[in-house]
PDB file of C-alpha atoms in Angstrom:
ATOM      1  CA  MET K 262       6.823   6.824   7.829  1.00  0.00           C
ATOM      2  CA  MET K 263       3.109   7.330   7.337  1.00  0.00           C
ATOM      3  CA  GLY K 264       1.075  10.447   7.955  1.00  0.00           C
ATOM      4  CA  ALA K 265      -1.272  10.909  10.884  1.00  0.00           C
ATOM      5  CA  GLY K 266      -4.523   9.047  10.517  1.00  0.00           C
ATOM      6  CA  SER K 267      -3.044   6.439   8.185  1.00  0.00           C
ATOM      7  CA  GLN K 268      -3.629   2.776   8.977  1.00  0.00           C
ATOM      8  CA  GLY K 269      -0.562   0.554   8.686  1.00  0.00           C
ATOM      9  CA  ARG K 270      -0.313  -3.203   8.118  1.00  0.00           C
ATOM     10  CA  VAL K 271       1.825  -5.754   9.873  1.00  0.00           C
ATOM     11  CA  LEU K 272       2.260  -9.408   8.912  1.00  0.00           C
ATOM     12  CA  ASP K 273       3.139 -11.666  11.832  1.00  0.00           C
ATOM     13  CA  VAL K 274       4.671 -14.913  10.606  1.00  0.00           C
ATOM     14  CA  GLY K 275       5.146 -18.248  12.354  1.00  0.00           C
ATOM     15  CA  GLN K 276       4.157 -17.437  15.945  1.00  0.00           C
ATOM     16  CA  CYS K 277       2.229 -19.819  18.150  1.00  0.00           C
ATOM     17  CA  GLU K 278      -1.216 -18.634  19.380  1.00  0.00           C
ATOM     18  CA  VAL K 279       0.071 -17.218  22.676  1.00  0.00           C
ATOM     19  CA  ASP K 280       2.996 -15.320  21.143  1.00  0.00           C
ATOM     20  CA  HIS K 281       0.906 -14.035  18.228  1.00  0.00           C
ATOM     21  CA  SER K 282      -1.651 -12.690  20.723  1.00  0.00           C
ATOM     22  CA  SER K 283       1.046 -11.020  22.800  1.00  0.00           C
ATOM     23  CA  ILE K 284       2.756  -9.430  19.807  1.00  0.00           C
ATOM     24  CA  ARG K 285      -0.549  -8.294  18.304  1.00  0.00           C
ATOM     25  CA  SER K 286      -1.646  -6.800  21.624  1.00  0.00           C
ATOM     26  CA  VAL K 287       1.555  -4.727  21.996  1.00  0.00           C
ATOM     27  CA  ILE K 288       1.446  -3.552  18.372  1.00  0.00           C
ATOM     28  CA  GLU K 289      -2.239  -2.629  18.376  1.00  0.00           C
ATOM     29  CA  ALA K 290      -1.888  -0.834  21.728  1.00  0.00           C
ATOM     30  CA  ASN K 291       0.842   1.440  20.348  1.00  0.00           C
ATOM     31  CA  PHE K 292       0.226   1.784  16.618  1.00  0.00           C
ATOM     32  CA  ALA K 293      -2.582   2.401  14.150  1.00  0.00           C
ATOM     33  CA  VAL K 294      -2.265  -0.913  12.365  1.00  0.00           C
ATOM     34  CA  ASP K 295      -4.040  -4.009  11.223  1.00  0.00           C
ATOM     35  CA  VAL K 296      -2.158  -7.208  12.068  1.00  0.00           C
ATOM     36  CA  ASP K 297      -2.419 -10.127   9.666  1.00  0.00           C
ATOM     37  CA  ARG K 298      -1.018 -13.576  10.317  1.00  0.00           C
ATOM     38  CA  ALA K 299       0.721 -16.217   8.262  1.00  0.00           C
ATOM     39  CA  LYS K 300       1.614 -19.631   9.585  1.00  0.00           C
ATOM     40  CA  SER K 301       4.186 -20.712   6.972  1.00  0.00           C
ATOM     41  CA  VAL K 302       6.842 -19.301   4.665  1.00  0.00           C
ATOM     42  CA  ASP K 303       4.669 -19.984   1.610  1.00  0.00           C
ATOM     43  CA  ASP K 304       1.598 -18.351   3.190  1.00  0.00           C
ATOM     44  CA  ALA K 305       3.715 -15.334   4.126  1.00  0.00           C
ATOM     45  CA  LEU K 306       5.137 -14.913   0.627  1.00  0.00           C
ATOM     46  CA  GLU K 307       1.662 -15.197  -0.861  1.00  0.00           C
ATOM     47  CA  ALA K 308       0.282 -12.603   1.564  1.00  0.00           C
ATOM     48  CA  MET K 309       3.217 -10.252   0.869  1.00  0.00           C
ATOM     49  CA  ARG K 310       2.593 -10.468  -2.863  1.00  0.00           C
ATOM     50  CA  ARG K 311      -1.132  -9.733  -2.385  1.00  0.00           C
ATOM     51  CA  GLN K 312      -0.840  -6.927   0.182  1.00  0.00           C
ATOM     52  CA  ARG K 313       1.797  -4.275   0.903  1.00  0.00           C
ATOM     53  CA  TYR K 314       3.001  -4.488   4.521  1.00  0.00           C
ATOM     54  CA  ASP K 315       4.750  -1.762   6.519  1.00  0.00           C
ATOM     55  CA  LEU K 316       6.521  -4.440   8.520  1.00  0.00           C
ATOM     56  CA  VAL K 317       6.780  -8.245   8.483  1.00  0.00           C
ATOM     57  CA  LEU K 318       7.686  -9.936  11.788  1.00  0.00           C
ATOM     58  CA  VAL K 319       9.209 -13.363  11.343  1.00  0.00           C
ATOM     59  CA  ASN K 320       9.598 -15.943  14.093  1.00  0.00           C
ATOM     60  CA  ARG K 321      13.054 -17.596  14.216  1.00  0.00           C
ATOM     61  CA  ILE K 322      11.391 -21.002  13.980  1.00  0.00           C
ATOM     62  CA  ILE K 323       8.047 -21.186  12.170  1.00  0.00           C
ATOM     63  CA  PHE K 324       5.709 -22.739  14.724  1.00  0.00           C
ATOM     64  CA  ALA K 325       3.463 -24.637  12.257  1.00  0.00           C
ATOM     65  CA  ASP K 326       6.149 -26.570  10.397  1.00  0.00           C
ATOM     66  CA  GLY K 327       9.502 -26.016  12.159  1.00  0.00           C
ATOM     67  CA  CYS K 328      11.057 -24.213   9.174  1.00  0.00           C
ATOM     68  CA  GLU K 329      13.562 -21.460   9.858  1.00  0.00           C
ATOM     69  CA  GLY K 330      12.224 -17.911   9.599  1.00  0.00           C
ATOM     70  CA  MET K 331      15.474 -16.964   7.877  1.00  0.00           C
ATOM     71  CA  GLU K 332      14.173 -18.820   4.826  1.00  0.00           C
ATOM     72  CA  LEU K 333      11.366 -16.270   4.457  1.00  0.00           C
ATOM     73  CA  ILE K 334      13.792 -13.363   4.826  1.00  0.00           C
ATOM     74  CA  ARG K 335      16.129 -14.850   2.187  1.00  0.00           C
ATOM     75  CA  GLN K 336      13.307 -15.568  -0.300  1.00  0.00           C
ATOM     76  CA  ALA K 337      11.731 -12.122   0.139  1.00  0.00           C
ATOM     77  CA  ARG K 338      15.104 -10.401  -0.395  1.00  0.00           C
ATOM     78  CA  GLN K 339      15.606 -12.351  -3.649  1.00  0.00           C
ATOM     79  CA  ASP K 340      12.190 -11.266  -5.021  1.00  0.00           C
ATOM     80  CA  PRO K 341      12.372  -7.802  -6.609  1.00  0.00           C
ATOM     81  CA  ALA K 342       8.721  -7.145  -5.687  1.00  0.00           C
ATOM     82  CA  LEU K 343       9.390  -7.874  -1.986  1.00  0.00           C
ATOM     83  CA  ALA K 344      13.035  -6.893  -1.566  1.00  0.00           C
ATOM     84  CA  ASP K 345      12.260  -3.525   0.064  1.00  0.00           C
ATOM     85  CA  VAL K 346       9.571  -4.700   2.512  1.00  0.00           C
ATOM     86  CA  PRO K 347      10.834  -4.066   6.047  1.00  0.00           C
ATOM     87  CA  MET K 348      11.252  -7.355   7.967  1.00  0.00           C
ATOM     88  CA  MET K 349      12.310  -8.120  11.532  1.00  0.00           C
ATOM     89  CA  LEU K 350      13.261 -11.409  13.108  1.00  0.00           C
ATOM     90  CA  VAL K 351      11.571 -12.215  16.420  1.00  0.00           C
ATOM     91  CA  SER K 352      14.236 -13.992  18.424  1.00  0.00           C
ATOM     92  CA  ASN K 353      16.030 -13.595  21.748  1.00  0.00           C
ATOM     93  CA  TYR K 354      19.240 -14.977  20.175  1.00  0.00           C
ATOM     94  CA  VAL K 355      21.861 -12.318  19.344  1.00  0.00           C
ATOM     95  CA  GLU K 356      23.451 -14.537  16.684  1.00  0.00           C
ATOM     96  CA  ALA K 357      20.091 -15.125  14.962  1.00  0.00           C
ATOM     97  CA  GLN K 358      19.471 -11.345  14.941  1.00  0.00           C
ATOM     98  CA  ALA K 359      22.898 -10.770  13.416  1.00  0.00           C
ATOM     99  CA  GLU K 360      22.210 -13.372  10.702  1.00  0.00           C
ATOM    100  CA  ALA K 361      18.855 -11.756   9.873  1.00  0.00           C
ATOM    101  CA  VAL K 362      20.380  -8.289   9.617  1.00  0.00           C
ATOM    102  CA  ALA K 363      23.144  -9.655   7.384  1.00  0.00           C
ATOM    103  CA  ALA K 364      20.441 -11.166   5.149  1.00  0.00           C
ATOM    104  CA  GLY K 365      18.684  -7.795   4.805  1.00  0.00           C
ATOM    105  CA  ALA K 366      16.287  -7.611   7.747  1.00  0.00           C
ATOM    106  CA  GLN K 367      15.990  -4.699  10.123  1.00  0.00           C
ATOM    107  CA  PRO K 368      17.264  -5.206  13.688  1.00  0.00           C
ATOM    108  CA  GLY K 369      14.480  -7.114  15.431  1.00  0.00           C
ATOM    109  CA  PHE K 370      13.580  -8.056  18.976  1.00  0.00           C
ATOM    110  CA  GLY K 371      13.054 -11.039  21.173  1.00  0.00           C
ATOM    111  CA  LYS K 372       9.866 -12.137  22.841  1.00  0.00           C
ATOM    112  CA  ALA K 373      11.563 -11.494  26.197  1.00  0.00           C
ATOM    113  CA  GLY K 374      11.848  -7.803  25.211  1.00  0.00           C
ATOM    114  CA  LEU K 375       8.410  -7.432  23.692  1.00  0.00           C
ATOM    115  CA  HIS K 376       7.125  -5.076  26.403  1.00  0.00           C
ATOM    116  CA  GLN K 377      10.287  -2.949  26.576  1.00  0.00           C
ATOM    117  CA  LYS K 378      10.277   0.675  25.512  1.00  0.00           C
ATOM    118  CA  ALA K 379      13.176  -0.013  23.125  1.00  0.00           C
ATOM    119  CA  THR K 380      11.062  -2.547  21.211  1.00  0.00           C
ATOM    120  CA  VAL K 381       8.199  -0.106  20.789  1.00  0.00           C
ATOM    121  CA  GLU K 382      10.681   2.563  19.647  1.00  0.00           C
ATOM    122  CA  ARG K 383      12.153   0.112  17.084  1.00  0.00           C
ATOM    123  CA  LEU K 384       8.681  -0.681  15.774  1.00  0.00           C
ATOM    124  CA  ALA K 385       7.840   3.027  15.589  1.00  0.00           C
ATOM    125  CA  GLU K 386      10.421   3.469  12.849  1.00  0.00           C
ATOM    126  CA  PHE K 387       8.051   1.556  10.529  1.00  0.00           C
ATOM    127  CA  LEU K 388       4.555   1.876  11.938  1.00  0.00           C
ATOM    128  CA  PRO K 389       2.144   4.813  12.229  1.00  0.00           C
ATOM    129  CA  ALA K 390       1.512   6.059  15.796  1.00  0.00           C
ATOM    130  CA  LYS K 391      -1.876   5.488  17.291  1.00  0.00           C
ATOM    131  CA  VAL K 392      -3.750   8.757  17.591  1.00  0.00           C
ATOM    132  CA  ARG K 393      -4.487   9.290  21.263  1.00  0.00           C
ATOM    133  CA  SER K 394      -7.789  10.891  22.159  1.00  0.00           C
ATOM    134  CA  ALA K 395      -7.716  13.829  24.580  1.00  0.00           C
TER     135      ALA K 395
END
């Protein structure tokens, strides 16, 4: 967890334009973060090696090329430099969430639950709170 006033970083991987905008909007409304975007597994791995992220959100199916997001989670967990980076799968499917957690991801959330309090609380475990002005 980061101290007050710290700016966090999130990498959003494989979302279409609409979903990326929705996810980014919820995250930026609730947390002091910059949200970067990667459209493929390779782009995400490159970004993760270049920049330390507080959280990486991975779509179940990568929109740009149809690859499975689980491939990114598996590859990151096998790379000693990336193995400890918190990752979450973005999927409404319980079985996909279970597979991601078994592969080393944190429990994620589905797009259907994006605006739920529980999702924001789950994200808060990894992201710095936005400082609210009085």
